[in-house]
Every structure is written in C-alpha cells, then in structure tokens.
Coordinates of C-alpha atoms in Angstrom, one line a residue:
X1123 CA 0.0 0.0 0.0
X1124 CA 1.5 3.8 -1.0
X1125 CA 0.0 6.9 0.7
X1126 CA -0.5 9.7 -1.4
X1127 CA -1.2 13.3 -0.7
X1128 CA -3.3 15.3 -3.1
X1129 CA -2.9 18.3 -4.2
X1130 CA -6.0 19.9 -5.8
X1131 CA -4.9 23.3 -7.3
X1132 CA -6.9 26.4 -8.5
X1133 CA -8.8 29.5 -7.7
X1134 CA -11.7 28.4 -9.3
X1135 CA -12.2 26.0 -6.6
X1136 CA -11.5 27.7 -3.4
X1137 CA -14.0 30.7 -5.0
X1138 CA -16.3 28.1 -5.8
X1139 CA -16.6 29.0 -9.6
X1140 CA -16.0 25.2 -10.3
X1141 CA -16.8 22.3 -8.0
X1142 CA -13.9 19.7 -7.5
X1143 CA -14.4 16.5 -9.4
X1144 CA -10.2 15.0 -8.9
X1145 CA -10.9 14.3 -5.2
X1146 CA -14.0 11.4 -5.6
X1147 CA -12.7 9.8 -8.7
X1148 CA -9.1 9.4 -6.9
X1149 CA -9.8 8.0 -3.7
X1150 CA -12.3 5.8 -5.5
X1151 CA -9.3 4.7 -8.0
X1152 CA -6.9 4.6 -5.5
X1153 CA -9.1 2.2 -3.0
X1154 CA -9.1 0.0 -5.5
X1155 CA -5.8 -0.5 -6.2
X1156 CA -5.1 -0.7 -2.4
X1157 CA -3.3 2.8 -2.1
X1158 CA -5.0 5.6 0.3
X1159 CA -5.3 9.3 0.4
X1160 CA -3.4 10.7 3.6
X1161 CA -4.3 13.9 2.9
X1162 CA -6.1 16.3 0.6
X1163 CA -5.4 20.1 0.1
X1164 CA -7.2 22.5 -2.0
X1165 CA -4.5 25.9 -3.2
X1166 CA -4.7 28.6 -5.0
X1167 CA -3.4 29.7 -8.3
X1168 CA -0.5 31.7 -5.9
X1169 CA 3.1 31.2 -6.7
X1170 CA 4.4 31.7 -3.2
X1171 CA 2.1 28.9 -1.3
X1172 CA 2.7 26.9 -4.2
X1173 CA 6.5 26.7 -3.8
X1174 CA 6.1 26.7 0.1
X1175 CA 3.7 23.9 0.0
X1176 CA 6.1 21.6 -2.3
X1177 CA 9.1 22.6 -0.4
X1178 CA 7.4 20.9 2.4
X1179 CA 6.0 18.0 0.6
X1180 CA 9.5 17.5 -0.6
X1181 CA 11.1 17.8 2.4
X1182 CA 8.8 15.2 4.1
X1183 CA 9.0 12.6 1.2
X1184 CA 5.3 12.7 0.8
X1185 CA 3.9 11.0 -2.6
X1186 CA 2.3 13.8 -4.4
X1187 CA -0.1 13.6 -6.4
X1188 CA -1.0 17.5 -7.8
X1189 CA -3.6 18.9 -10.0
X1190 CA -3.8 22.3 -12.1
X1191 CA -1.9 25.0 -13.0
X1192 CA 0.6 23.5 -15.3
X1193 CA -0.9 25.2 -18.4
X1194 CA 0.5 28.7 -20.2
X1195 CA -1.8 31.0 -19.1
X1196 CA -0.9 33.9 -17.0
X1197 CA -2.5 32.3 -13.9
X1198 CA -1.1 28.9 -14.2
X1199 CA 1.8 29.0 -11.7
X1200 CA 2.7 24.7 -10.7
X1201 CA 5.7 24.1 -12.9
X1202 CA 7.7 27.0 -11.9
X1203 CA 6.4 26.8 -8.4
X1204 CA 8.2 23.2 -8.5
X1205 CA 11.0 24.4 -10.1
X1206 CA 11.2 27.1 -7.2
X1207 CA 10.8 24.7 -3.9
X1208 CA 13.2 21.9 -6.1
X1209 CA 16.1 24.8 -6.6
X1210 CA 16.3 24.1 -10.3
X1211 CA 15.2 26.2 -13.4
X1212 CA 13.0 25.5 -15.6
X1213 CA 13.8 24.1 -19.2
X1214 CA 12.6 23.3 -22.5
X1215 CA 12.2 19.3 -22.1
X1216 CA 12.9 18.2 -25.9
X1217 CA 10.6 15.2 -25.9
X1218 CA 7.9 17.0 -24.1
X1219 CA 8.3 20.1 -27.2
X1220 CA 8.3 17.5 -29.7
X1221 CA 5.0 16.0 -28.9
X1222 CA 3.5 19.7 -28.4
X1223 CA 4.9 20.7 -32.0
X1224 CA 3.5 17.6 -33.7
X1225 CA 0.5 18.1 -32.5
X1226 CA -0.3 21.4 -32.7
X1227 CA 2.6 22.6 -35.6
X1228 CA 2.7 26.5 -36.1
X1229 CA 0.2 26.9 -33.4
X1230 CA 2.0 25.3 -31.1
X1231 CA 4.2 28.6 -30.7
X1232 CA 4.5 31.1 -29.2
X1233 CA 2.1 30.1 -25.8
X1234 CA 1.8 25.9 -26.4
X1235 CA 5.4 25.5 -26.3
X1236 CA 5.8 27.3 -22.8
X1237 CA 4.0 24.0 -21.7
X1238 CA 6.8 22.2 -22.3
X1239 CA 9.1 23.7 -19.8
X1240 CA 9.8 21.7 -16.8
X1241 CA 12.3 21.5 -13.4
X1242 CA 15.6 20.3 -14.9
X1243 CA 15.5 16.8 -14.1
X1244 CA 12.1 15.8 -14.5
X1245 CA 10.5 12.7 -16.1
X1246 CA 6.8 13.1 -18.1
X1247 CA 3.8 11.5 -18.0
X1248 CA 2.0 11.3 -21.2
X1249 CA -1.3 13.2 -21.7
X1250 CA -3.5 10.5 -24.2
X1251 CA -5.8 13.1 -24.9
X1252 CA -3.9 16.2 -26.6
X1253 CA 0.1 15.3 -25.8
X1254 CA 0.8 17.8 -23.8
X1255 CA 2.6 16.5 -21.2
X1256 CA 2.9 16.2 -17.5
X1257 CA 5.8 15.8 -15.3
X1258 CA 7.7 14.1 -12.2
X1259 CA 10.4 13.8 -10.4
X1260 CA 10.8 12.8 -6.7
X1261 CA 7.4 11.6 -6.6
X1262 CA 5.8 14.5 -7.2
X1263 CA 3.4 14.1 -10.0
X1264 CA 1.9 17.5 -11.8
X1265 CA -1.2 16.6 -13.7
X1266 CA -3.3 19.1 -15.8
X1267 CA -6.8 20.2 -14.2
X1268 CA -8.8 18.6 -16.8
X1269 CA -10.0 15.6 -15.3
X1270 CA -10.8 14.2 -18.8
X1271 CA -6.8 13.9 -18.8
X1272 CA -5.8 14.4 -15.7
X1273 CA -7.1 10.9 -14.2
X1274 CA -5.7 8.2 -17.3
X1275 CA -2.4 10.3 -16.4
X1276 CA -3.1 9.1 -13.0
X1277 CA -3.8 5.9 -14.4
X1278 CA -0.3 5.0 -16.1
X1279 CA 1.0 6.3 -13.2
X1280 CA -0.4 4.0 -11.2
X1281 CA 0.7 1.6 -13.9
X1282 CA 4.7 2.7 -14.5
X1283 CA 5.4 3.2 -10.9
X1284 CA 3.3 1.6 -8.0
X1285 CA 2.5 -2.1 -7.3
X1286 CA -1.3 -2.8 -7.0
X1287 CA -2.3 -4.0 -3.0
X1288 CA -5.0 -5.9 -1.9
X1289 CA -7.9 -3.2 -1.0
X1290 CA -8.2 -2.5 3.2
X1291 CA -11.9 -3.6 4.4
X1292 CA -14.0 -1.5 6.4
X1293 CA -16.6 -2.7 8.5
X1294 CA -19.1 -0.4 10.8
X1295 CA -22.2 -1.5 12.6
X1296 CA -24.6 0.9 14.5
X1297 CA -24.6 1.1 18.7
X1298 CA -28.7 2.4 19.1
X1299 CA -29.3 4.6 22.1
X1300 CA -25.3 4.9 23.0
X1301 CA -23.9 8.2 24.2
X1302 CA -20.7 8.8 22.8
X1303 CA -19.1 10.3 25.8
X1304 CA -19.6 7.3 27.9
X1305 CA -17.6 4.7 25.6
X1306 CA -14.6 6.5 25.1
X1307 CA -12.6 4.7 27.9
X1308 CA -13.6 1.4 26.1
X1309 CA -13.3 3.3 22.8
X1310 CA -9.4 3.7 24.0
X1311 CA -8.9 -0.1 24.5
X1312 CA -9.7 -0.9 21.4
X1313 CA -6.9 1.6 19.8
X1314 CA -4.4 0.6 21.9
X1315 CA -4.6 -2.7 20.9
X1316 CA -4.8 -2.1 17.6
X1317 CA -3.1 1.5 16.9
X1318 CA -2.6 0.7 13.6
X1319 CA -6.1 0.0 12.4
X1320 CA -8.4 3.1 11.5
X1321 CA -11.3 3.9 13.8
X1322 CA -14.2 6.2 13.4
X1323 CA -16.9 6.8 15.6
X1324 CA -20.0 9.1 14.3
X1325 CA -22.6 10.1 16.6
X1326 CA -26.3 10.7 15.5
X1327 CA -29.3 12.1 17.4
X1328 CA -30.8 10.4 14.8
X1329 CA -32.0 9.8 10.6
X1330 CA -34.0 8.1 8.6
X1331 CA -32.9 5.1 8.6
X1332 CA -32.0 5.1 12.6
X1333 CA -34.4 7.2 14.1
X1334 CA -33.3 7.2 17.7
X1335 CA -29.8 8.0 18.9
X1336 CA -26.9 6.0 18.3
X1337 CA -23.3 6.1 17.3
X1338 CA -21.6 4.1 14.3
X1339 CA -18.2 2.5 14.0
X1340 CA -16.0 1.7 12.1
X1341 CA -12.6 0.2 11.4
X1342 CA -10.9 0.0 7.9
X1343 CA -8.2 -2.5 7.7
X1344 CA -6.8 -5.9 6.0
X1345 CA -9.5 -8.2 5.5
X1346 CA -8.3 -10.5 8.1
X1347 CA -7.2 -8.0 10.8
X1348 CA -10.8 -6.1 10.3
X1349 CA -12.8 -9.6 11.2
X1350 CA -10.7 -10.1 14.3
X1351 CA -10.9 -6.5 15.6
X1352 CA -14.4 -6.0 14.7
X1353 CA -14.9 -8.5 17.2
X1354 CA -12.2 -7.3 19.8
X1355 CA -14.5 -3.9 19.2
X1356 CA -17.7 -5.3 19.9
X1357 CA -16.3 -7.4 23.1
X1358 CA -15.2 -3.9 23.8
X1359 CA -18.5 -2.0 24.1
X1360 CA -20.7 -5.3 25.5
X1361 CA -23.1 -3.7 22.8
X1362 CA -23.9 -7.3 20.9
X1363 CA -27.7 -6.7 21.8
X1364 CA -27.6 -3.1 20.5
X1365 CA -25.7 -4.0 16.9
X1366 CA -28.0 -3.1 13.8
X1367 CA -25.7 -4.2 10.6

C-alpha cells in the first residue's frame, strides 16, 4: 500500500466557480488499487504557497499527487512553483516540445510550447488526450486540471510506478441509544490494541434510517485484521444486543 497526498490546485475552486471533481474519482481509484489518500489540500493559483507547500512536501517525502496549474496562461503558476521549492530552473524538455509541435505545428508557438518547460530533471507523463505532457520527479506528480486527462495520467502512473495491493476492508455497525461520551474509555482499549487500524466513531441524534440516537463505527483495515478487531471492538463495548448491521 502507498500513501498519497493530493494536491488539488486552482482559484476556481477555493471561489467556488468550479466544483472539484479529482478528489471522488481518486480516492475511489486509489481504494481499489489498495493505495490511500493521507491527505487532501485545495490551493490557489499563488506562486508563493505553491512553492512553500512543495518545499514541504518535498522535504517530508510525501507522494504527491497534484492537479492544475501546469498550463501557459498567466494564472497557471505549478511548474515554476516546483522548479522554485526543487532549486532548479525551468527548461525546455525536448521530448515534451516534440509532442507539443506535432500536434499542434505553427500553433504550437509562441504560448503551447511554454507547456513544455519543466524542473531540470524531471521525467513526463504522457497526456493521451492532446500530448501535452505532465511531469515528475521525486514523486511528485503534476497533472493538468482537466480531469478528462488528468485521471488516465493518473492511471499510467499508477501503472509505471506503484505495485497494485489488496484493498483494506471496512466494517461499521450501529450502537442504538449509545452516548458517545460514555464509551470513550472502552473506545481507548480498542486503539491501543490495535493502533494501527483506523477507527471512526459518528454520533447521530438520529436519521431516517436510525431514528433514535446511536453512534456508528468503524474500522478499515486488512481483511483478516478487520474480522478479528471488529470482534475485539464489539467485546469492547458489550453492545452485541444493541448492533444493527
């Protein structure tokens, strides 16, 4: 299993002009594959929080996964933002022109072409859809904001560079007429036996489906290990009686 953190980038989003689409389809495509999402963030189209923000990802050795800005408008800031938080310049990646110009020919210059600058160094990721490439290097991965290309980028990455896992199971069942507060000691047994498994607990005054109060659970966790603590968790909570499925 990797962990990946996203980065979803654009002012567009944050100002609510555009909804986000990248988050839903990648943890779904991720899950399957048996990878998770550690983390999400939404940024905006600002050079300066760009560069800080991959500085730090850099410097932690997250797996990045990033999203918008790498275009040749005056508002698309990622690639030299990169370049920025890496040290390096930016330069004209040959292979990366060479698709751009056969694609596009005279109209490729003089904005297209600017798309083909990266951080010295980096690798590309092929773009199926117009062959404009994207780019990585040190597991950072900067993927256009279309998510029409964006996620079968993600796709042969996923592919070229990351070994598929089994998927993590999670199982839940409902506590009726439980107050929260009152289980946490037992709540606390449970994770330190198992501090690696992850544990949710969602208290309801009540829905639809569950009128009266009642907390759910849930663990997520190797198919094996989520059968034996889902049962370490009920003993836990002496709720057997209480369990709706």
């Amino acid at each position: 299993m990797t962990t990946f953190h996203l980065f979803i980038i654009g002012d567009e989003i944050l100002s609510g002009r555009r909804q986000d689409k990248h988050f839903a389809h990648m943890l779904e495509t991720l899950k399957a594959r048996g990878h998770k999402i550690a983390a999400a963030y939404y940024l905006p189209d600002d050079a300066d929080v760009l560069a800080e923000t991959f500085k730090r990802s850099l410097n932690a050795g997250y797996q990045v996964i990033s999203c918008g800005g790498i275009g040749a408008t005056p508002d698309d800031h990622t690639r030299q933002a990169f370049a920025n938080a890496l040290g390096l310049p930016l330069s004209l990646h040959p292979e990366a022109a060479e698709r751009i110009t056969s694609r596009f020919a005279e109209a490729a210059y003089p904005y297209r072409i600017q798309m083909a600058y990266f951080p010295e160094g980096c690798q590309l990721i092929p773009n199926p859809v117009n062959q404009v490439a994207g780019c990585y290097f040190k597991s950072h991965y900067l993927l256009p904001g279309f998510p029409s290309m964006a996620w079968p980028m993600l796709d042969w990455i996923l592919d070229e560079h990351y070994i598929d896992a089994s998927p993590e199971t999670t199982l839940s069942f409902i506590m009726l007429n439980a107050r929260e507060g009152e289980l946490i000691g037992k709540m606390q047994s449970f994770t330190q036996r198992y501090p690696n498994i992850a544990f949710s607990s969602l208290p309801s005054y009540g829905n639809s489906q569950h009128p009266e109060p009642h907390v759910e659970f849930s663990i997520t966790a190797e198919a094996t290990l989520a059968v034996e603590a889902m049962a370490y968790l009920k003993e836990c909570l002496h709720t057997v009686s209480n369990i709706k499925k």
